[in-house]
Short mmCIF file of C-alpha atoms and ligand atoms in Angstrom, two decimals:
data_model
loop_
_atom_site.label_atom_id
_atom_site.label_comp_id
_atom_site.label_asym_id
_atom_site.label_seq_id
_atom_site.Cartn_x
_atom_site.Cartn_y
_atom_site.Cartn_z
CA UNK A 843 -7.94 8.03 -16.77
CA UNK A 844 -10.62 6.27 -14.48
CA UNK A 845 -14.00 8.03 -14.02
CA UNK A 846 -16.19 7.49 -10.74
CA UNK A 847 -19.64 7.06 -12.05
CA UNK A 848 -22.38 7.51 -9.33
CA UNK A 849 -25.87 5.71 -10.52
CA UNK A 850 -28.91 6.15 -8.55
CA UNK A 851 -32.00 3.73 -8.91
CA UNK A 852 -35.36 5.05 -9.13
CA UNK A 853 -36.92 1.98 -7.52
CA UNK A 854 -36.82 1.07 -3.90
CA UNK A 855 -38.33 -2.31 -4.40
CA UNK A 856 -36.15 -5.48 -3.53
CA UNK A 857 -36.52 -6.90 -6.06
CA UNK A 858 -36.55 -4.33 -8.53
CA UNK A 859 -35.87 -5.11 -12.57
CA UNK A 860 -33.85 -1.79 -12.88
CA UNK A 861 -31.84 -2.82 -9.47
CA UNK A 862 -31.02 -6.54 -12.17
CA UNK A 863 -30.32 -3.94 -15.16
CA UNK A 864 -27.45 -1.48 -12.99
CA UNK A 865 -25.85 -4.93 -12.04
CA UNK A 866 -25.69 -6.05 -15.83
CA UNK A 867 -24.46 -2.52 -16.52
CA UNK A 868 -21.70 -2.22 -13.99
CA UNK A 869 -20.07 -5.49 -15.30
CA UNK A 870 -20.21 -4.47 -19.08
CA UNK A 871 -19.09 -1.30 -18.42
CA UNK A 872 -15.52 -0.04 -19.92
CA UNK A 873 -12.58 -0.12 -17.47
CA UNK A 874 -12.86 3.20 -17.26
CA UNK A 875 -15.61 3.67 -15.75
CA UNK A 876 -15.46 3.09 -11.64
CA UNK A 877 -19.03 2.44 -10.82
CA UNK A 878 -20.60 2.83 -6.91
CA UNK A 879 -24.18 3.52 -5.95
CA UNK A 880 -26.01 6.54 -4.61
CA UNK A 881 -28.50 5.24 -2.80
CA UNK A 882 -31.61 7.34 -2.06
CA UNK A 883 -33.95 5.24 -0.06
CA UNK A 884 -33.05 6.63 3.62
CA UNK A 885 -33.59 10.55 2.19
CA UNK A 886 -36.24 12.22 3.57
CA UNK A 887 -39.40 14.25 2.02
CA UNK A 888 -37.60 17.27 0.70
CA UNK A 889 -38.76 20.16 2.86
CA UNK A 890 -37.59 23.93 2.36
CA UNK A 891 -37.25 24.61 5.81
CA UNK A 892 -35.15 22.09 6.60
CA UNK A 893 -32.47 23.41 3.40
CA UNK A 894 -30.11 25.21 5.68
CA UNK A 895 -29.94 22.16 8.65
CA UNK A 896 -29.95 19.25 6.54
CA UNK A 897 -29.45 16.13 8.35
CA UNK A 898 -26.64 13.37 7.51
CA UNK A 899 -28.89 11.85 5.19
CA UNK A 900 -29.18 14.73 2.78
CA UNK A 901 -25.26 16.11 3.37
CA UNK A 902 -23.97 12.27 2.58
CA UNK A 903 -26.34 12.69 -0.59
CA UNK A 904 -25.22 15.65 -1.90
CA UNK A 905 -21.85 15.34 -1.27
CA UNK A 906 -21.77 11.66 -2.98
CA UNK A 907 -23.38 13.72 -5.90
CA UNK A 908 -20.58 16.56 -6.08
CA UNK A 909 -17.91 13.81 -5.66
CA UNK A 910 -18.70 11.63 -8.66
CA UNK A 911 -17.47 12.43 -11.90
CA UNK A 912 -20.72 11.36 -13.82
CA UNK A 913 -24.24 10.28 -12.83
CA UNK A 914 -26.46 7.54 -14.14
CA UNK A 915 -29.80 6.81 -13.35
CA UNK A 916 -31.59 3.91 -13.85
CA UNK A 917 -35.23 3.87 -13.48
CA UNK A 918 -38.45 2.74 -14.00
CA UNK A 919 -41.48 4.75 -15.14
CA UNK A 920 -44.23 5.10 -12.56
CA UNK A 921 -47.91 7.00 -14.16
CA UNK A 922 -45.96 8.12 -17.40
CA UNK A 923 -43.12 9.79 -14.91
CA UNK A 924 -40.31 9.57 -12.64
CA UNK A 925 -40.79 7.57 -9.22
CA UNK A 926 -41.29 9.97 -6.81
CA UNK A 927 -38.60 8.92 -4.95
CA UNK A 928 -35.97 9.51 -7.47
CA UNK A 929 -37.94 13.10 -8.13
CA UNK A 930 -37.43 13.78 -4.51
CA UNK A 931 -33.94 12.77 -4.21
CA UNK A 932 -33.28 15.28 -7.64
CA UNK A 933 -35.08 17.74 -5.41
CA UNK A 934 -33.27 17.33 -2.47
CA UNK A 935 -29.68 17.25 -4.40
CA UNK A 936 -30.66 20.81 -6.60
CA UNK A 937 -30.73 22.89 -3.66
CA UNK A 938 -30.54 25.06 -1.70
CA UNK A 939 -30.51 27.60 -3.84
CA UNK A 940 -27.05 28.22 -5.73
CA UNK A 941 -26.08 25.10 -4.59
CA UNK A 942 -27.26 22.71 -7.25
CA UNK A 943 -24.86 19.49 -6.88
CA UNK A 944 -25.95 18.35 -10.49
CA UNK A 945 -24.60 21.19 -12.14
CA UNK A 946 -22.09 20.21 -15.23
CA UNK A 947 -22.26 16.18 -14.37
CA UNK A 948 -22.44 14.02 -17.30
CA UNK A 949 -25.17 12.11 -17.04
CA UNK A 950 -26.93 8.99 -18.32
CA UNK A 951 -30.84 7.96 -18.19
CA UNK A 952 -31.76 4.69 -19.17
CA UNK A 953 -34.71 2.51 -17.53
CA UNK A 954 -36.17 -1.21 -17.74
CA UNK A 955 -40.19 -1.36 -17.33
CA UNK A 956 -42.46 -4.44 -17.56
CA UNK A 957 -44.51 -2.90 -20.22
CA UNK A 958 -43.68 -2.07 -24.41
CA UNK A 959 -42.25 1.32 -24.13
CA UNK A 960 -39.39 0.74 -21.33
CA UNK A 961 -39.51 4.17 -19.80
CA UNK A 962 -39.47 6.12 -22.53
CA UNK A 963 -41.78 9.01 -20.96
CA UNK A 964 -39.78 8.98 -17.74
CA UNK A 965 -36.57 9.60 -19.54
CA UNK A 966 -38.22 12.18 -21.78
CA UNK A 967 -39.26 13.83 -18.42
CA UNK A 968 -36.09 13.17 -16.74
CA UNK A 969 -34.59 15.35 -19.96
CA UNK A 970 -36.36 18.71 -18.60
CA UNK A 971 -35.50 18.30 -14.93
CA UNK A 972 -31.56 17.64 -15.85
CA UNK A 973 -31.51 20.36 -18.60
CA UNK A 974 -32.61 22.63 -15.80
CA UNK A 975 -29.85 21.45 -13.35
CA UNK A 976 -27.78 22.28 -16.32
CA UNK A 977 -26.49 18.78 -16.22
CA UNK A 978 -25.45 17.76 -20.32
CA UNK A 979 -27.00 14.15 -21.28
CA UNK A 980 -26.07 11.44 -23.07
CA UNK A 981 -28.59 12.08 -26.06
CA UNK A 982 -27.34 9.15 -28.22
CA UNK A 983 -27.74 6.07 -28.16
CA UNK A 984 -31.51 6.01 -25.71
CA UNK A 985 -32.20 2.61 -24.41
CA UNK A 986 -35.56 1.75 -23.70
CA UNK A 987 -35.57 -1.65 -22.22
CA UNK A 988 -38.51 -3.58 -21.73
CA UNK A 989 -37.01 -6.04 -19.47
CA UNK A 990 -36.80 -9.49 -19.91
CA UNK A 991 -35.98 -11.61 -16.71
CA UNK A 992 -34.77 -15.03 -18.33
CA UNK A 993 -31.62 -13.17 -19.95
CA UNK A 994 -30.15 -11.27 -16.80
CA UNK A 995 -28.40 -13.35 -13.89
CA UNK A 996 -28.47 -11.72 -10.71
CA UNK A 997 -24.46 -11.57 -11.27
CA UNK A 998 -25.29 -9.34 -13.79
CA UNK A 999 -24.65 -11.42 -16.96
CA UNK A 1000 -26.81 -11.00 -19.99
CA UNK A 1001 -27.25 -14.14 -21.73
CA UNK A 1002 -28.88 -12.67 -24.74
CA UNK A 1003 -25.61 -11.20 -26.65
CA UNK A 1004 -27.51 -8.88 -28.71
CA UNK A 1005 -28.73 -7.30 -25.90
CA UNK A 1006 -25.67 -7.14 -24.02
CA UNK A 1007 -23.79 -5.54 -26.80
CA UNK A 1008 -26.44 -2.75 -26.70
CA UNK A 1009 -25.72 -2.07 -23.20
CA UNK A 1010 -21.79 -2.81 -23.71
CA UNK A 1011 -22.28 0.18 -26.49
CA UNK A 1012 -24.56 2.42 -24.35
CA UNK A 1013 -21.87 2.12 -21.98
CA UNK A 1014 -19.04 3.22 -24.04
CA UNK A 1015 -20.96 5.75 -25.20
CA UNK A 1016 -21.61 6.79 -21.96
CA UNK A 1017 -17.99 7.08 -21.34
CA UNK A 1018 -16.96 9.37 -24.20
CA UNK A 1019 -19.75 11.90 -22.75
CA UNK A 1020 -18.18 12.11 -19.41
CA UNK A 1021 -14.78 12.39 -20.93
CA UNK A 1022 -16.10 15.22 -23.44
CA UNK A 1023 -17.67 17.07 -20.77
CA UNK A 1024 -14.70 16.93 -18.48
CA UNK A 1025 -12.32 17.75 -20.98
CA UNK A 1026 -13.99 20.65 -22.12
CA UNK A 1027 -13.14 24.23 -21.14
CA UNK A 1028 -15.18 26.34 -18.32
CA UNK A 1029 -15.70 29.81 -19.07
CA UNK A 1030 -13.55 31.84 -17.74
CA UNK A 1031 -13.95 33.67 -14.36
CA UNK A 1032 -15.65 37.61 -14.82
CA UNK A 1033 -11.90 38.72 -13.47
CA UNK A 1034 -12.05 40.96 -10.20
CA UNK A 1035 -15.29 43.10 -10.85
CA UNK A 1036 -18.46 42.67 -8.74
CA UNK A 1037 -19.87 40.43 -11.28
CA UNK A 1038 -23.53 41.98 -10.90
CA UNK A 1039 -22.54 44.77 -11.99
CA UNK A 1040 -22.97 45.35 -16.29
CA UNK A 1041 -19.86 47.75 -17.33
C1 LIG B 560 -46.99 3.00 -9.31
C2 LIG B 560 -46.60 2.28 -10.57
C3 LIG B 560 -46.77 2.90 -11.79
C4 LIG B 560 -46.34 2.28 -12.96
N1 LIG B 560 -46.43 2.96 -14.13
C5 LIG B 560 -45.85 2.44 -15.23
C6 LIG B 560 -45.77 3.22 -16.41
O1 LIG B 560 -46.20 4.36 -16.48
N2 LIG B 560 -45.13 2.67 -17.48
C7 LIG B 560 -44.61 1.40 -17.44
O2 LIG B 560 -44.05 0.96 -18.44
N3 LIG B 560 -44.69 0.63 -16.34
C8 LIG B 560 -45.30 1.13 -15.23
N4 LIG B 560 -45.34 0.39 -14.08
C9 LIG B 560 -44.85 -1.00 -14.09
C10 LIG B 560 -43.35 -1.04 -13.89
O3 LIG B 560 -42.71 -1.04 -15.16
C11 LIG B 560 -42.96 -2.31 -13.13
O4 LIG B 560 -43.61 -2.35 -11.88
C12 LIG B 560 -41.45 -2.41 -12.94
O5 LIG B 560 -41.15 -3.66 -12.36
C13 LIG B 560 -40.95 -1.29 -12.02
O6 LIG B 560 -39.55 -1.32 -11.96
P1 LIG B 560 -38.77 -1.89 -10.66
O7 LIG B 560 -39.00 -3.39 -10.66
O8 LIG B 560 -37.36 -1.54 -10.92
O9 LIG B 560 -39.37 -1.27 -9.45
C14 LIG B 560 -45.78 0.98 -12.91
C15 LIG B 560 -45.64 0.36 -11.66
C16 LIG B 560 -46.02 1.00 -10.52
C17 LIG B 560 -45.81 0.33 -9.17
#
């Protein structure tokens, strides 16, 4: 079983650091794990009043987000919180209204800043916005990475072996999430009643 695994980066910067990380963890992750980006730089603003005419921007987005099997996001931590651009594109995929495209996708949150406490109070935000978009989390291992650029190539290899285990495991771990979560039983349908209705 092969599992398409959209990650989005939270930076729009060339040369980002969490751009080097996804690179190092698309090459250790497991085989089963198809990996492809979601970009979000071209979205626009999110703006309720264009919900019901999105442009080809916003359809692509969403519909790259309902496609994928799993999401991971990789992200730095801008003012103790998530880019805004990465807020906006969350924004932007939750609605409209009843049409939340995050809903039930596994996902991952893992970041690289330059600082001591790699990210660790963007992903603690990024916990509240996903459990709202009733999308289940990875909750163990977390992986706060402050990022060090002499062990990652820009081919994505990790010199440093301990770290690349960490990521190698964070991976796999990864995995078994998506493949608990898609294994797992829906509830069943309300059967034929007007489901508004309390009998
Ligand atoms: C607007 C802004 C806010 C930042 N705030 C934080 C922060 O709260 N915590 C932190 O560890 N680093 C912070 N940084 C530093 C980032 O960790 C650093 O710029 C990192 O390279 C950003 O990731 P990127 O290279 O993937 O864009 C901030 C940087 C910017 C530009």
């Amino acid at each position: 079983m092969t599992y398409r695994i959209g990650y989005l980066i939270g930076s729009l910067a060339s040369d980002s650091i969490n751009r080097v990380l996804s690179k190092a963890l698309v090459r250790l992750a497991p085989e089963d794990l198809e990996m492809f980006e979601i970009p979000i730089r071209d979205l626009p603003l999110y703006n309720r009043d264009e919900e019901h005419d999105p442009g080809p921007a916003v359809t692509a987005f969403k519909q790259a987000i309902e496609g994928a099997d799993g999401l991971l996001f990789i992200s730095p931590e801008y003012n103790r919180s998530i880019p805004g651009a990465l807020k906006n594109a969350i924004d932007i995929g939750s609605r409209p209204w009843g049409h939340n495209s995050f809903a039930r996708k596994p996902t991952g949150i893992i970041g690289a800043s330059t600082g001591a406490i790699g990210t660790a109070v963007m992903q603690s935000s990024m916990r509240g916005v996903l459990s709202f978009l009733d999308a289940p989390q990875l909750n163990s291992p977390e992986a706060y990475i402050t990022f060090k650029p002499e062990i990652y190539g820009d081919d994505g290899s990790v010199s440093d072996e301990s770290t690349a285990q960490f990521l190698r495991h964070y991976m796999e771990e990864y995995s078994a999430l998506v493949a608990r979560v898609l294994s797992s039983a829906l509830p069943g349908h309300m059967g034929d009643s007007d489901p508004d209705v309390m009998h």
